[in-house]
Coordinates of C-alpha atoms and ligand atoms in Angstrom, one line a residue:
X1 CA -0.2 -26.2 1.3
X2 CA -1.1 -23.5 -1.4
X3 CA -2.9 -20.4 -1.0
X4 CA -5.8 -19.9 -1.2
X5 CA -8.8 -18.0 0.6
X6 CA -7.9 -17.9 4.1
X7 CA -4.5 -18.9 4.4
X8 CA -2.1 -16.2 6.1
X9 CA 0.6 -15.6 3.5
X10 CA 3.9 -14.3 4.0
X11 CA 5.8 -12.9 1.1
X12 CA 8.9 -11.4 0.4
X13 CA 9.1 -8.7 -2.6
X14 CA 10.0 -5.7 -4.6
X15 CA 7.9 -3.2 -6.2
X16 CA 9.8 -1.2 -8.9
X17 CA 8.1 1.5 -11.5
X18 CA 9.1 1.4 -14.7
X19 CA 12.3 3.4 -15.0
X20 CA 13.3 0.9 -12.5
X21 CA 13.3 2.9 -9.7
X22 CA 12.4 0.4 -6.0
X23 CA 9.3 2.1 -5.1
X24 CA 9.3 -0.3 -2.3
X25 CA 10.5 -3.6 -1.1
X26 CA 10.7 -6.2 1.9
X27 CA 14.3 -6.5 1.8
X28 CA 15.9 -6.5 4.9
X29 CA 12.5 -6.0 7.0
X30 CA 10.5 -8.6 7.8
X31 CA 8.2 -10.1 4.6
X32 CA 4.7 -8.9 4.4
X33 CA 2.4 -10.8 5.9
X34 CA -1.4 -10.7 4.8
X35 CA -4.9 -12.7 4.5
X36 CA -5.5 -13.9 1.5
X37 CA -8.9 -13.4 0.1
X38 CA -9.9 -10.7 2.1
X39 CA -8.8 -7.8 0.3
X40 CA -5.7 -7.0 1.9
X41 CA -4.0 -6.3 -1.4
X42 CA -4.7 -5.7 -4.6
X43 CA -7.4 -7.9 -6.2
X44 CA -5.0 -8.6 -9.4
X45 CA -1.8 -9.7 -7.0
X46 CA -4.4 -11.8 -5.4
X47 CA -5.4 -13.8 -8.6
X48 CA -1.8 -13.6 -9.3
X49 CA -1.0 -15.9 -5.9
X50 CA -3.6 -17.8 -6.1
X51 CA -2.7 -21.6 -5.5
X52 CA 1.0 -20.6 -5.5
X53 CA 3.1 -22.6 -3.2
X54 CA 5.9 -21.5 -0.2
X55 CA 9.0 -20.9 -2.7
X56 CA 7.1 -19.5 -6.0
X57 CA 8.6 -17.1 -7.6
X58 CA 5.8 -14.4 -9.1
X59 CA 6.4 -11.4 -11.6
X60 CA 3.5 -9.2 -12.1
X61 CA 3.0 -6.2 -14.0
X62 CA 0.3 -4.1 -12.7
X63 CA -1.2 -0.4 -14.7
X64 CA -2.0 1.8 -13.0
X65 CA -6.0 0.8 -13.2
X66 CA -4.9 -2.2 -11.2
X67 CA -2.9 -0.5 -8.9
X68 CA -3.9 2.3 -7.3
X69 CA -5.3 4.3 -10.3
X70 CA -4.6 7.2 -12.5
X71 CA -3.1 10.4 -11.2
X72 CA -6.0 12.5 -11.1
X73 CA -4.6 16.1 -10.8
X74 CA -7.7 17.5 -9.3
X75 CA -7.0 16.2 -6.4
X76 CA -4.0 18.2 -6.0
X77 CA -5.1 21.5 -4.6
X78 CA -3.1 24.6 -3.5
X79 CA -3.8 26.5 -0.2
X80 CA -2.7 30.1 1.4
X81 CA 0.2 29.9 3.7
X82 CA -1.5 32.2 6.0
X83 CA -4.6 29.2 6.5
X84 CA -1.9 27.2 8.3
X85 CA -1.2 27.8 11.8
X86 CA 1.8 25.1 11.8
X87 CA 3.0 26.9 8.6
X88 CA 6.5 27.0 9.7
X89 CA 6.6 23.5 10.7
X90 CA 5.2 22.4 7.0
X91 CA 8.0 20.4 4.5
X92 CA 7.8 19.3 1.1
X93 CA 6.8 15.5 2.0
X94 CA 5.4 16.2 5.1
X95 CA 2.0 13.4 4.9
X96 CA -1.2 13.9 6.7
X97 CA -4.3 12.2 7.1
X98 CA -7.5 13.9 5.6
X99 CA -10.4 12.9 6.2
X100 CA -12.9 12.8 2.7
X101 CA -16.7 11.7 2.1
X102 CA -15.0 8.8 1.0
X103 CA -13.0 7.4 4.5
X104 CA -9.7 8.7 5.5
X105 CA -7.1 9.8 2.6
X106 CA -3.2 9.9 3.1
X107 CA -2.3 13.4 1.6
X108 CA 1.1 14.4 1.0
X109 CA 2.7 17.8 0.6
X110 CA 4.1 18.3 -2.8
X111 CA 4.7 21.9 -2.9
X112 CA 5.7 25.3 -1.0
X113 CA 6.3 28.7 -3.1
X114 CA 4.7 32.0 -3.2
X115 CA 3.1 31.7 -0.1
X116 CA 1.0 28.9 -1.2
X117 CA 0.7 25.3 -0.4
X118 CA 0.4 22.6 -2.4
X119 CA -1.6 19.2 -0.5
X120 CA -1.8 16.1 -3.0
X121 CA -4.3 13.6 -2.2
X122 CA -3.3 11.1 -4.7
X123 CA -1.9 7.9 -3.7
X124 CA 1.8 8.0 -3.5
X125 CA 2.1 5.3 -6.2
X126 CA -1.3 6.5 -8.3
X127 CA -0.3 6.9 -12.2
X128 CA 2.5 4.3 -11.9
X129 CA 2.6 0.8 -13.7
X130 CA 4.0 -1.4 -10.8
X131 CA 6.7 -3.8 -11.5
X132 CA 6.0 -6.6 -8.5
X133 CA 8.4 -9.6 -7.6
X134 CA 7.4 -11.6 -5.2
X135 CA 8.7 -15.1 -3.3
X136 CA 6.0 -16.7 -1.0
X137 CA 7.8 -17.4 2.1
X138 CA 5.5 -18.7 3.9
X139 CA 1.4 -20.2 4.2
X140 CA -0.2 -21.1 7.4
X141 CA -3.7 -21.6 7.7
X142 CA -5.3 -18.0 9.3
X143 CA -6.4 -17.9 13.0
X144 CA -10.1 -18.3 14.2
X145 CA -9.4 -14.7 15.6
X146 CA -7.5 -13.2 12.3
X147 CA -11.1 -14.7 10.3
X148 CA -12.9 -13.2 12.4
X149 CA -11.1 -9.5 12.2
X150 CA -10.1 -10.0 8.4
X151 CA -6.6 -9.3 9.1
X152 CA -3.2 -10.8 10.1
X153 CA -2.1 -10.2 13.9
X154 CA 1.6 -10.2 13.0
X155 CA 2.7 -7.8 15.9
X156 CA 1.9 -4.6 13.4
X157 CA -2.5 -4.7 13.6
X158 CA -3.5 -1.6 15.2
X159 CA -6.6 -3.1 16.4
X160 CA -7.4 -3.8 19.9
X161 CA -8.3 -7.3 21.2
X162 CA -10.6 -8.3 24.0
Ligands
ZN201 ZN1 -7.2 -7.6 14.6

């Protein structure tokens, strides 16, 4: 078997930046498991497994425009303190969920001082060039149900099932 669209995909990897740094990794957790073709992940590590079989080995070096963009610093804006009724519960690296005209954003606070706030809406890993390498562990064909939802149900899909 090799994947290809709808086959569910399990893969084991690590994403480093490019001081080397693990940004992120399956080690010791379960490997990811995903849909292929249905825009799960990124389009370019999508073309990169394409017709890859259980045991491949893939290195893939994404920029930033293929990963989750350029840091965009407009998008990092500062607030007063005194806006915040939780104030005294708010950390450096405390995330949030805002919503946007464009869907629902993760934001992520970057900075506290002079009674201001800093919220970053960036994606965590936006401005970094993404070191992947990834081992396919696993292809089964996808579920009539996981077609039908565009998704994996690996134990983990929030989504709620008649
Ligand atoms: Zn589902």
């Amino acid at each position: 078997m090799i994947i290809e669209k709808d086959k569910a995909v399990s893969l084991d990897y690590t994403l480093t930046n490019s001081e080397g740094e693990i940004l992120d990794s399956t080690q010791q957790q379960t490997p990811l498991v995903y849909l292929h073709g249905a825009g799960n992940i990124l389009p370019r590590l999508e073309e990169a497994l394409e017709g890859k079989k259980i045991k491949s080995r893939i290195k893939k070096t994404l920029v930033p425009e293929d990963g989750y963009g350029d840091y965009n610093p407009q998008l990092a804006q500062s607030y007063p303190l005194s806006k915040f009724p939780n104030a005294d519960k708010l950390k450096v690296g405390t995330q949030f969920q805002v919503d946007t005209s464009g869907g629902p954003v993760l934001a992520t606070i970057t900075k506290i001082e002079n009674e201001e706030l800093t919220v970053d809406m960036n994606h965590p890993l936006a401005g970094q060039t993404l070191h992947f390498d990834i081992e396919v562990v696993d292809i089964r064909e996808a579920t009539e149900e996981e077609l039908k939802h565009g998704h994996i149900h690996s134990g983990e899909c929030g989504c709620s099932h008649e």
